[in-house]
Short mmCIF file of C-alpha atoms in Angstrom, two decimals:
data_model
loop_
_atom_site.label_atom_id
_atom_site.label_comp_id
_atom_site.label_asym_id
_atom_site.label_seq_id
_atom_site.Cartn_x
_atom_site.Cartn_y
_atom_site.Cartn_z
CA MET A 23 65.79 70.86 51.00
CA SER A 24 64.08 72.75 53.79
CA GLU A 25 60.81 74.65 53.95
CA HIS A 26 59.59 77.19 56.47
CA LYS A 27 57.75 75.60 59.38
CA TYR A 28 55.04 77.75 60.87
CA GLU A 29 55.07 76.22 64.34
CA LYS A 30 54.50 79.24 66.61
CA PHE A 31 51.16 80.96 66.51
CA THR A 32 48.40 82.43 68.65
CA GLU A 33 44.77 81.40 68.29
CA LYS A 34 41.48 82.07 70.12
CA GLU A 35 39.17 79.13 70.55
CA GLU A 36 36.14 81.38 70.15
CA ALA A 37 36.02 84.60 68.20
CA VAL A 38 33.21 86.49 66.43
CA VAL A 39 33.85 89.65 64.44
CA GLU A 40 30.89 91.67 63.18
CA GLY A 41 28.74 88.59 63.37
CA ILE A 42 31.19 86.37 61.55
CA ASP A 43 32.49 83.31 63.43
CA ILE A 44 36.26 83.10 63.05
CA SER A 45 36.87 80.72 65.94
CA GLY A 46 39.86 78.43 66.05
CA ILE A 47 42.05 78.15 62.95
CA TRP A 48 40.22 81.03 61.27
CA ASN A 49 41.79 83.61 63.56
CA ARG A 50 45.20 81.97 63.81
CA MET A 51 48.07 84.47 63.75
CA TYR A 52 51.59 83.20 63.11
CA GLU A 53 54.45 84.74 64.99
CA PRO A 54 57.06 86.67 62.97
CA ARG A 55 59.87 84.56 61.50
CA GLU A 56 62.58 87.23 61.60
CA LEU A 57 65.98 85.83 62.55
CA THR A 58 67.67 87.37 65.49
CA GLU A 59 70.65 85.05 65.68
CA TYR A 60 73.06 84.34 62.83
CA ASP A 61 75.95 81.91 62.37
CA LEU A 62 78.03 83.37 59.54
CA THR A 63 80.88 80.82 59.79
CA TYR A 64 80.23 79.21 56.44
CA MET A 65 78.96 82.39 54.79
CA ASP A 66 82.33 83.89 55.51
CA LYS A 67 84.10 80.75 54.31
CA VAL A 68 82.21 80.91 50.99
CA THR A 69 82.76 84.65 50.38
CA GLU A 70 86.44 84.32 51.27
CA THR A 71 86.83 81.65 48.56
CA PRO A 72 88.33 83.25 45.40
CA GLY A 73 85.59 83.47 42.79
CA ALA A 74 82.72 83.10 45.25
CA GLU A 75 82.73 86.62 46.72
CA SER A 76 79.42 87.64 45.12
CA MET A 77 77.47 85.21 47.37
CA GLY A 78 77.64 87.94 50.02
CA TRP A 79 76.07 90.55 47.75
CA CYS A 80 72.56 89.02 47.87
CA TYR A 81 69.95 91.33 49.41
CA GLN A 82 67.24 88.68 49.29
CA CYS A 83 64.87 90.18 46.72
CA ALA A 84 64.17 86.58 45.61
CA GLN A 85 64.00 87.43 41.90
CA CYS A 86 66.13 84.35 41.32
CA ILE A 87 63.74 81.88 42.93
CA GLY A 88 60.98 82.22 40.38
CA VAL A 89 63.36 81.52 37.48
CA CYS A 90 65.48 78.79 39.10
CA PRO A 91 64.69 75.52 37.25
CA VAL A 92 65.55 73.43 40.30
CA ASP A 93 63.08 75.38 42.45
CA HIS A 94 60.36 74.50 39.95
CA VAL A 95 60.74 70.87 41.02
CA GLY A 96 62.02 71.36 44.55
CA SER A 97 63.19 74.17 46.81
CA TYR A 98 66.35 75.93 45.66
CA GLY A 99 67.94 79.11 44.37
CA PRO A 100 70.64 81.65 45.34
CA ARG A 101 68.41 83.51 47.78
CA LYS A 102 67.55 80.31 49.65
CA LEU A 103 71.23 79.31 49.73
CA PHE A 104 72.09 82.74 51.08
CA ARG A 105 69.55 82.30 53.88
CA LYS A 106 70.87 78.86 54.72
CA LEU A 107 74.39 80.20 54.91
CA GLN A 108 73.19 82.92 57.25
CA THR A 109 71.84 80.29 59.61
CA GLY A 110 74.94 78.08 59.69
CA THR A 111 74.52 75.61 56.83
CA ASN A 112 77.88 74.24 55.68
CA LEU A 113 77.63 74.48 51.92
CA PHE A 114 80.93 72.61 51.57
CA GLU A 115 79.26 69.48 52.99
CA SER A 116 75.70 70.00 51.74
CA ASP A 117 73.97 68.45 48.73
CA ASP A 118 72.86 71.98 47.90
CA LEU A 119 76.33 72.49 46.44
CA TRP A 120 75.61 69.99 43.67
CA LEU A 121 72.00 70.87 42.74
CA CYS A 122 72.86 74.00 40.74
CA THR A 123 72.99 73.35 36.96
CA THR A 124 74.71 76.73 36.26
CA CYS A 125 71.91 77.51 33.80
CA MET A 126 72.51 81.26 34.31
CA ASN A 127 68.81 82.17 34.62
CA CYS A 128 69.31 83.56 38.13
CA LEU A 129 72.14 85.88 37.00
CA ARG A 130 69.92 87.10 34.18
CA VAL A 131 67.47 88.65 36.67
CA CYS A 132 69.75 89.39 39.67
CA PRO A 133 70.09 93.14 40.36
CA LYS A 134 73.19 92.48 42.50
CA GLU A 135 74.96 90.17 40.02
CA VAL A 136 75.27 87.23 42.41
CA ASP A 137 77.10 84.91 39.99
CA MET A 138 76.44 81.24 40.58
CA MET A 139 78.51 80.42 37.49
CA LYS A 140 81.57 81.55 39.48
CA ILE A 141 80.40 80.70 43.04
CA MET A 142 79.62 77.05 42.43
CA PRO A 143 82.81 76.04 40.59
CA ALA A 144 84.89 77.92 43.19
CA VAL A 145 83.33 76.21 46.18
CA ARG A 146 83.23 72.86 44.42
CA GLU A 147 86.92 73.10 43.67
CA GLN A 148 87.65 73.22 47.39
CA VAL A 149 85.54 70.08 47.91
CA VAL A 150 87.26 68.31 45.03
CA LEU A 151 90.64 69.11 46.56
CA GLU A 152 89.43 67.49 49.79
CA GLY A 153 88.15 64.46 47.89
CA THR A 154 84.65 64.57 49.35
CA LEU A 155 82.60 64.95 46.18
CA PRO A 156 79.70 62.59 45.26
CA GLY A 157 80.65 59.13 44.03
CA GLU A 158 78.89 59.71 40.69
CA LEU A 159 81.24 62.58 39.96
CA GLN A 160 84.32 60.74 41.17
CA GLU A 161 83.70 57.99 38.63
CA MET A 162 83.08 60.45 35.81
CA LEU A 163 86.24 62.46 36.59
CA GLN A 164 88.30 59.31 36.81
CA ASN A 165 87.02 58.22 33.43
CA VAL A 166 87.85 61.57 31.81
CA SER A 167 91.34 61.54 33.38
CA GLU A 168 92.12 58.01 32.19
CA TYR A 169 90.22 57.75 28.92
CA GLY A 170 89.52 61.31 27.80
CA ASN A 171 85.73 60.86 28.00
CA PRO A 172 83.17 60.55 30.85
CA MET A 173 81.93 57.14 29.69
CA GLY A 174 85.25 55.44 30.31
CA GLU A 175 85.37 54.20 26.73
CA SER A 176 88.59 53.50 24.86
CA PRO A 177 89.83 56.40 22.72
CA ARG A 178 90.14 53.90 19.86
CA LYS A 179 86.34 53.58 19.86
CA ARG A 180 85.84 57.32 19.34
CA VAL A 181 85.62 56.94 15.57
CA ARG A 182 83.65 53.69 15.47
CA TRP A 183 80.48 55.64 14.61
CA THR A 184 81.98 56.46 11.17
CA LYS A 185 82.35 52.86 9.98
CA ASP A 186 79.04 52.47 8.18
CA LEU A 187 79.15 55.80 6.39
CA GLU A 188 79.52 55.85 2.61
CA GLN A 189 81.51 59.08 2.89
CA PRO A 190 83.11 59.22 6.34
CA PRO A 191 84.82 62.41 7.44
CA ARG A 192 88.54 62.84 7.07
CA ASP A 193 90.27 61.45 10.13
CA LEU A 194 93.02 63.99 10.70
CA SER A 195 94.63 61.83 13.37
CA LYS A 196 95.89 59.69 10.49
CA GLU A 197 97.47 62.68 8.75
CA ASP A 198 100.59 64.69 9.55
CA GLY A 199 98.85 68.06 9.57
CA SER A 200 100.47 69.33 6.38
CA GLU A 201 97.18 69.72 4.52
CA SER A 202 94.64 72.19 5.91
CA VAL A 203 90.90 71.63 6.14
CA GLU A 204 88.06 74.16 5.80
CA VAL A 205 86.12 72.89 8.83
CA LEU A 206 87.61 71.14 11.83
CA TRP A 207 84.63 69.40 13.42
CA TYR A 208 84.93 68.80 17.14
CA VAL A 209 82.50 65.87 17.45
CA SER A 210 82.22 65.66 21.30
CA ASP A 211 81.87 62.67 23.61
CA TYR A 212 78.15 61.97 23.42
CA TYR A 213 78.05 62.19 19.62
CA ALA A 214 81.04 59.82 19.45
CA TYR A 215 80.01 57.23 22.04
CA HIS A 216 76.28 57.34 22.85
CA GLY A 217 74.01 55.43 20.51
CA ARG A 218 71.57 58.23 19.85
CA GLY A 219 74.37 60.74 19.70
CA GLN A 220 75.98 58.63 16.99
CA ASP A 221 72.74 58.83 14.98
CA ALA A 222 73.06 62.60 15.00
CA ALA A 223 76.79 62.46 14.22
CA ARG A 224 76.16 60.34 11.12
CA ALA A 225 73.31 62.64 10.12
CA LEU A 226 75.45 65.77 10.40
CA THR A 227 78.18 64.04 8.38
CA ARG A 228 75.70 63.43 5.54
CA VAL A 229 74.52 67.03 5.75
CA PHE A 230 78.10 68.30 5.48
CA ASN A 231 78.75 66.02 2.57
CA ARG A 232 75.64 67.19 0.70
CA LEU A 233 76.84 70.76 1.22
CA GLU A 234 80.25 69.68 -0.10
CA VAL A 235 82.00 70.93 3.05
CA ASP A 236 85.72 70.25 3.27
CA PHE A 237 85.77 68.92 6.83
CA GLY A 238 87.72 66.62 9.12
CA ILE A 239 87.67 65.26 12.67
CA LEU A 240 90.42 64.70 15.22
CA GLY A 241 89.51 61.04 15.59
CA THR A 242 91.30 59.28 18.44
CA LEU A 243 93.17 62.48 19.29
CA GLU A 244 89.99 64.28 20.39
CA LYS A 245 89.38 64.46 24.13
CA CYS A 246 86.56 65.78 26.28
CA ASP A 247 86.25 69.57 26.12
CA GLY A 248 86.37 69.77 29.93
CA ASP A 249 83.74 72.45 30.47
CA SER A 250 81.52 70.29 32.74
CA GLN A 251 84.61 69.14 34.59
CA ARG A 252 85.58 72.78 35.21
CA LEU A 253 82.08 73.52 36.49
CA VAL A 254 82.21 70.69 39.06
CA GLY A 255 85.49 72.09 40.39
CA GLU A 256 88.15 69.99 38.64
CA THR A 257 90.20 72.94 37.39
CA GLY A 258 93.41 70.99 36.98
CA LEU A 259 91.78 68.37 34.73
CA PHE A 260 90.15 71.13 32.70
CA GLU A 261 93.48 72.79 32.09
CA GLU A 262 95.04 69.44 31.02
CA LEU A 263 92.23 68.86 28.53
CA ALA A 264 92.47 72.42 27.23
CA GLN A 265 96.19 72.08 26.59
CA HIS A 266 95.77 68.74 24.85
CA ASN A 267 92.94 69.85 22.57
CA ASP A 268 94.67 73.10 21.79
CA GLU A 269 97.71 71.19 20.57
CA GLN A 270 95.50 69.41 18.07
CA PHE A 271 93.78 72.62 16.99
CA GLN A 272 97.18 74.20 16.33
CA LYS A 273 98.60 71.19 14.55
CA TYR A 274 95.72 70.63 12.12
CA LYS A 275 95.26 73.88 10.29
CA HIS A 276 91.66 74.82 9.63
CA GLY A 277 89.43 77.74 8.73
CA THR A 278 86.57 77.26 11.20
CA LEU A 279 86.24 75.12 14.34
CA VAL A 280 82.68 73.71 14.31
CA VAL A 281 81.31 72.10 17.47
CA THR A 282 78.16 70.08 18.15
CA ASP A 283 78.18 70.59 21.90
CA PRO A 284 77.18 74.03 23.35
CA HIS A 285 79.39 73.19 26.38
CA ALA A 286 82.38 72.79 24.07
CA PHE A 287 81.40 76.03 22.33
CA ASN A 288 81.40 77.80 25.70
CA ALA A 289 84.75 76.26 26.68
CA PHE A 290 86.56 77.05 23.46
CA LYS A 291 85.15 80.55 23.17
CA ASN A 292 85.31 81.77 26.76
CA HIS A 293 87.69 79.62 28.79
CA TYR A 294 90.33 77.94 26.64
CA PRO A 295 91.98 81.27 25.73
CA LYS A 296 92.67 81.91 29.42
CA VAL A 297 94.62 78.63 29.57
CA THR A 298 96.22 78.38 26.16
CA GLY A 299 96.62 82.00 25.19
CA ASN A 300 95.02 81.24 21.80
CA GLU A 301 91.77 82.45 20.33
CA TYR A 302 89.55 80.18 18.21
CA ARG A 303 87.26 80.84 15.31
CA VAL A 304 84.60 78.60 16.80
CA VAL A 305 80.89 78.27 15.88
CA HIS A 306 78.15 75.88 16.86
CA TYR A 307 76.98 73.65 14.04
CA THR A 308 73.58 75.40 13.94
CA GLN A 309 75.37 78.74 13.39
CA TYR A 310 77.46 77.20 10.63
CA LEU A 311 74.47 75.72 8.83
CA SER A 312 72.27 78.78 9.26
CA ASN A 313 74.93 80.83 7.51
CA ARG A 314 74.58 78.43 4.57
CA LEU A 315 70.79 78.37 4.43
CA LYS A 316 70.73 79.51 0.78
CA GLU A 317 72.63 76.37 -0.18
CA LEU A 318 70.83 74.20 2.33
CA LYS A 319 67.18 75.01 1.54
CA PRO A 320 67.15 73.61 -2.04
CA LEU A 321 68.44 70.31 -0.64
CA LEU A 322 65.50 69.92 1.73
CA VAL A 323 63.23 68.10 -0.69
CA LYS A 324 61.36 65.72 1.59
CA PRO A 325 58.60 67.21 3.80
CA TYR A 326 58.56 66.57 7.55
CA GLU A 327 54.94 67.22 8.46
CA LYS A 328 55.17 67.37 12.24
CA LYS A 329 54.49 69.88 14.96
CA LEU A 330 57.89 70.91 16.28
CA THR A 331 59.06 72.77 19.34
CA PHE A 332 62.65 73.69 20.19
CA HIS A 333 64.55 73.52 23.46
CA ASP A 334 67.21 76.24 23.91
CA PRO A 335 70.42 74.80 25.41
CA CYS A 336 71.52 76.98 28.32
CA TYR A 337 75.11 77.11 27.12
CA LEU A 338 74.17 78.17 23.59
CA GLY A 339 71.43 80.57 24.62
CA ARG A 340 71.81 82.38 27.92
CA HIS A 341 75.57 81.78 28.20
CA ASN A 342 76.46 82.80 24.66
CA GLY A 343 73.47 84.67 23.30
CA GLU A 344 72.60 82.45 20.34
CA TYR A 345 68.86 81.90 19.98
CA GLN A 346 68.13 82.48 16.31
CA ALA A 347 70.44 80.18 14.36
CA PRO A 348 68.75 76.92 15.45
CA ARG A 349 65.32 78.47 14.92
CA ASP A 350 66.26 79.48 11.38
CA LEU A 351 67.01 75.84 10.66
CA VAL A 352 63.81 74.56 12.26
CA VAL A 353 61.71 77.08 10.35
CA ALA A 354 63.39 75.97 7.10
CA ILE A 355 62.19 72.37 7.55
CA PRO A 356 59.56 71.78 4.81
CA GLY A 357 56.09 70.84 5.96
CA ALA A 358 56.77 71.37 9.62
CA GLU A 359 54.77 73.55 12.02
CA PHE A 360 56.90 75.32 14.59
CA MET A 361 55.56 76.31 18.02
CA GLU A 362 57.37 77.84 20.97
CA MET A 363 57.14 76.50 24.49
CA TYR A 364 56.06 78.89 27.24
CA ARG A 365 59.61 79.05 28.56
CA CYS A 366 61.84 79.82 25.59
CA ARG A 367 64.81 81.94 24.47
CA GLU A 368 66.18 83.95 27.41
CA GLN A 369 63.62 82.42 29.72
CA SER A 370 64.15 78.87 28.54
CA TYR A 371 64.02 76.01 30.99
CA CYS A 372 67.06 73.80 31.72
CA CYS A 373 67.39 70.12 30.79
CA GLY A 374 69.28 69.45 34.04
CA GLY A 375 72.54 68.26 32.42
CA GLY A 376 74.65 71.39 32.88
CA GLY A 377 77.07 72.15 35.71
CA GLY A 378 77.78 68.45 36.16
CA GLY A 379 74.07 67.61 36.42
CA MET A 380 74.50 65.03 33.69
CA TRP A 381 76.15 62.79 36.30
CA LEU A 382 74.21 63.90 39.39
CA ASP A 383 70.73 62.46 38.90
CA GLY A 384 71.17 60.35 42.01
CA VAL A 385 71.91 63.36 44.21
CA SER A 386 69.18 65.53 42.70
CA ALA A 387 66.57 62.73 43.01
CA ASP A 388 66.74 63.07 46.83
CA HIS A 389 65.79 66.76 46.63
CA THR A 390 63.36 67.10 43.71
CA ARG A 391 59.88 65.87 42.84
CA GLU A 392 60.89 65.07 39.27
CA ARG A 393 63.83 65.55 37.00
CA LEU A 394 64.17 68.83 35.13
CA SER A 395 64.06 66.95 31.84
CA GLU A 396 60.68 65.44 32.84
CA ASN A 397 59.31 68.89 33.64
CA ARG A 398 60.40 70.09 30.21
CA VAL A 399 58.92 67.12 28.37
CA ARG A 400 55.55 67.74 30.05
CA GLU A 401 55.65 71.33 28.78
CA ALA A 402 56.34 70.18 25.23
CA VAL A 403 53.44 67.74 25.34
CA GLU A 404 51.16 70.37 26.86
CA ILE A 405 51.57 72.75 23.93
CA GLY A 406 50.75 69.98 21.48
CA ALA A 407 54.20 69.36 20.00
CA GLU A 408 54.93 66.02 18.36
CA VAL A 409 58.70 66.46 18.19
CA LEU A 410 61.01 68.10 20.70
CA VAL A 411 63.95 69.41 18.67
CA VAL A 412 67.37 69.77 20.30
CA CYS A 413 70.91 70.73 19.32
CA CYS A 414 72.95 69.59 22.33
CA PRO A 415 74.41 66.06 22.66
CA TYR A 416 73.29 65.84 26.30
CA GLU A 417 69.65 66.41 25.48
CA VAL A 418 68.56 63.53 23.25
CA SER A 419 69.30 60.90 25.88
CA ARG A 420 67.99 63.03 28.78
CA PHE A 421 64.73 63.90 27.08
CA GLU A 422 64.12 60.47 25.60
CA ASP A 423 64.45 58.99 29.07
CA ALA A 424 62.05 61.64 30.33
CA VAL A 425 59.53 60.84 27.58
CA LYS A 426 59.50 57.23 28.87
CA SER A 427 59.38 58.07 32.55
CA THR A 428 56.47 60.50 32.04
CA ASP A 429 54.48 57.95 29.99
CA ASN A 430 54.60 60.05 26.85
CA GLU A 431 55.95 57.44 24.45
CA GLY A 432 54.02 57.67 21.20
CA LYS A 433 53.09 61.28 21.90
CA LEU A 434 56.48 62.99 21.71
CA GLU A 435 59.72 62.23 19.87
CA VAL A 436 63.10 63.82 20.51
CA ARG A 437 65.28 64.66 17.51
CA ASP A 438 68.50 66.53 16.91
CA ILE A 439 68.16 69.19 14.25
CA ALA A 440 70.82 67.43 12.21
CA GLU A 441 68.69 64.25 12.07
CA ILE A 442 65.68 66.13 10.69
CA LEU A 443 67.74 68.01 8.11
CA ASP A 444 69.29 64.75 6.99
CA TYR A 445 65.83 63.19 6.69
CA CYS A 446 64.54 66.11 4.61
CA MET A 447 67.52 65.75 2.27
CA ASP A 448 66.26 62.19 1.74
CA ALA A 449 69.83 61.09 2.37
CA VAL A 450 68.77 58.04 4.42
CA SER A 451 65.61 56.20 5.32
CA TYR A 452 64.38 57.23 8.79
CA THR A 453 61.58 54.91 9.79
CA HIS A 454 62.01 56.00 13.39
CA LEU A 455 61.27 59.62 12.50
CA THR A 456 57.65 58.77 11.70
CA LEU A 457 55.27 59.17 14.60
CA PRO A 458 52.48 56.60 14.89
CA THR A 459 48.97 57.85 14.49
CA ILE A 460 47.47 58.36 17.95
CA LEU A 461 44.12 59.41 19.25
CA LEU A 462 44.28 62.00 22.00
CA VAL A 463 41.23 62.09 24.23
#
């Protein structure tokens, strides 16, 4: 992370203009910072990389810098990367390669369509092939390759979260595929393995059951969707995962493929078809439930009298244009007061987990003042929200950690929409959904 250094200047020790003393620093004039010498070695190497050609299209208007979430906590953005490449920075060996979360906010405002969602995976792929990627990513990729999930957990543990449920979902991995199911629910890694994700998975199961949804899960046959692995440059692993999951989707006949992870939604909708040749009738769970609001609303009998705000996941919102479905669900929560954060919908901030960021906190910590999730939590607290509502498996753990690290415990809770809907159905006792009474001075 580099900043401009104003080292060359001219200055008069004594100067008076129209009776005003502007001696010393008050008349200092900095010399122009125009570059006259360029080293385009690595700029050319980037733009010659298939998929990364648009890096050379930048004309340095800097529209991207103001909306880049990483620049809000450090110094980053496509325009700054372009300038570094002009002056000889080797992006293939720089930490700058790994700071981008592929949130897509820069592309939203770029008049030249410099596409970091293509540039970063393309350049990262070359680094992955050379084996020089950060250790945090190496461990994650190894886990996914060996175990089918980034945590390195046994596939047999993928369904452990269902054990205490009165009505667990159908485990299709124990069936031969001869009987179809209305909804094939792709649970995702963090819902299956992470403690707080499991809370949301159980909650969504109860919501589906109350709606009398005919649904099933892939159980031990489910593997990581691979979208984050694709974005960090592991194209080969992504293709393996796509082929494996597609085989399960084809074997177990279903009407709708429902996902809990916006990254899985993005992968199945936009990238799997390029690998498998198959299209999928895929929806995010908030879309599925919002389409059944008429049936859902009468079931929400228990009020949830909190001030709620909602965080738009980058891969549900900007990447795939869905902003309304989760809001329809939040607004339907009885007794709740909904308030938007300053940065919302198309302009929403990023949690920092996308583009491999979920496993790169160590790298980003060396180049940022605070984590993106901490910046977002501060915003939620500032507007007076009591609950930060999310609908992405990455976000509960990231934001709950940020609540603690920003000393906002007791002021802000983080809840998946599914958890709140389940609570309002009075399907289970949620003592942890009640905020303590606090006095704000």
